Amino acid sequence: MSARTQAPATAPRRGELDVLRVLVVLGLVFFHAALVFATEGDYYVQNAQTTEAITVLAGFAVVWAMPVLFLVAGLGARYSVRRRGAGRFARERLVRLGVPLVFTMVVLNPLPQWLRLRAADPAYDESYGRFLPRYFTVHLDLADFPFFLGGEHFESGHLWFVLLLLAFCLLLAPVTARLAAGGDRAAEIVARHPALLVLPVLPLALLQVPLGMEEDYAAWHHWAYLVFFLYGFALAGDERIRAVMRRLARPLGVAGVVLFAACGPGFMTLDDPFTDRTPLALVTRALFSAAGWCLVVAILGTLDRPREQRGARARPGPVMGYLGVAALPLYVLHQPVVVVLAYGVVGWSAPIVVEYTVIVTGSLAVILVLYECVVRRTRLTRFLFGMRPAPPNALSS
């Protein structure tokens, strides 16, 4: 890779990506709280009163939010491989992602599943202690990679993102050098022909259209996320590609909104646009794939500005500096907290907007308090939630 385009191992941290990652993670609190009031779906706790507006708002969120997280994760993986090498990178990801994954599935995820049963059936009176053995009754399915373990109640839950990300990192670690070299050659071609930036729409559609979209994985087929991760790893950090994304951000943003709007007839009229084989369902999934790609590239291109234009804003402020290292713990904590708060609120005789506001504000407060007072305070809790060790003085500050 040429010195002109290769980012050094100690490349300056891109503050806009930290901001984007934090906003998406915190936005998941708003998103999952909204699912409590959705007319469609099977969230852990459902309110008696629902609204169709949630379907539209949730749809516009899922079309770009989780793909952005995978793309940014791929970009971070590229820098990590440069610093550590493929072997150390795989070991580091196995610890930093694998430990919170196991911890959450064993310690945190049983509670939302138990509350799901209590919320669905007022006569359900099984204690949490009696429920736990049933939660841990699992079976092994090697064909469902990487979701090997399943059961009537056992689940990876919202940690499907972490499990997929870990699988991508471990699968690609042995071929990172080839991916980097291939990315450099691809960047040269795209820089000469910017229209080729939309080519990833093809593999996305080839996955989503025949295989279907998966509601459990934020409306995308789970292997579609590999396309975003690979793009982040191989291309998104290249200065030539960044220049193309900045130049095309506005037209791709407009195209993304138009394409998403074109999905409306399919999502609003079909019984199951995610898996139906009708022509309208197939077209809807193709449009959704194209809309997602266009919006993700537009968002990154809009936020990415040369350092001389960012000026003093190049350095993250104290709030983003604090939250930037908290993204994974906040992600781990958010759904169990939302479910617990929602379980206590849905029985109220109050308007939807009041209940929703209480769930969101209460969840954000509890999550941040847990992070500040518990997670970041000890070496053990930092390890369990995927954080790096902190100097002793930082733990007590």
Short mmCIF file of N, CA and C in Angstrom, two decimals, residues 13 15 20 59 80 96 109 127 138 153 164 215 300 303 314 336-337 345 355:
data_model
loop_
_atom_site.label_atom_id
_atom_site.label_comp_id
_atom_site.label_asym_id
_atom_site.label_seq_id
_atom_site.Cartn_x
_atom_site.Cartn_y
_atom_site.Cartn_z
N ARG A 13 -7.47 9.70 15.93
CA ARG A 13 -8.82 9.17 16.16
C ARG A 13 -9.83 10.07 15.47
N GLY A 15 -12.99 11.68 15.54
CA GLY A 15 -13.98 12.01 16.56
C GLY A 15 -15.40 11.86 16.08
N LEU A 20 -20.81 9.32 16.31
CA LEU A 20 -21.83 8.54 15.63
C LEU A 20 -22.12 7.24 16.38
N GLY A 59 -38.64 1.73 11.27
CA GLY A 59 -38.11 1.32 9.98
C GLY A 59 -37.01 2.23 9.49
N SER A 80 -6.69 -1.63 14.37
CA SER A 80 -6.24 -2.55 15.40
C SER A 80 -5.29 -3.60 14.82
N ARG A 96 -12.20 -8.99 24.49
CA ARG A 96 -12.99 -7.77 24.66
C ARG A 96 -14.43 -7.93 24.20
N ASN A 109 -29.28 -11.52 30.45
CA ASN A 109 -30.36 -11.84 29.52
C ASN A 109 -31.50 -12.69 30.09
N SER A 127 -41.23 -18.46 39.90
CA SER A 127 -40.20 -17.59 40.44
C SER A 127 -39.00 -17.52 39.48
N VAL A 138 -30.47 -25.72 26.69
CA VAL A 138 -30.09 -25.29 25.35
C VAL A 138 -29.80 -26.51 24.47
N HIS A 153 -35.96 -20.54 25.67
CA HIS A 153 -35.84 -19.23 26.31
C HIS A 153 -34.44 -18.65 26.19
N LEU A 164 -22.01 -11.47 16.25
CA LEU A 164 -21.67 -11.37 14.82
C LEU A 164 -20.34 -10.66 14.61
N GLU A 215 -36.11 -10.15 11.23
CA GLU A 215 -36.59 -9.20 12.23
C GLU A 215 -35.74 -9.22 13.49
N LEU A 300 -21.84 8.99 6.70
CA LEU A 300 -20.40 9.05 6.93
C LEU A 300 -19.76 10.20 6.15
N LEU A 303 -20.59 13.62 7.83
CA LEU A 303 -19.91 13.88 9.10
C LEU A 303 -18.40 14.03 8.93
N ALA A 314 -12.04 19.12 16.13
CA ALA A 314 -11.40 17.85 15.83
C ALA A 314 -11.21 17.02 17.10
N PRO A 336 -31.66 -4.77 28.86
CA PRO A 336 -32.22 -5.23 30.13
C PRO A 336 -32.84 -4.11 30.95
N VAL A 337 -32.21 -2.95 30.94
CA VAL A 337 -32.75 -1.82 31.71
C VAL A 337 -34.06 -1.34 31.12
N VAL A 345 -43.95 0.13 33.82
CA VAL A 345 -44.68 1.31 33.35
C VAL A 345 -45.92 0.95 32.55
N GLU A 355 -45.87 7.51 29.07
CA GLU A 355 -45.20 6.25 29.38
C GLU A 355 -43.86 6.14 28.64
#
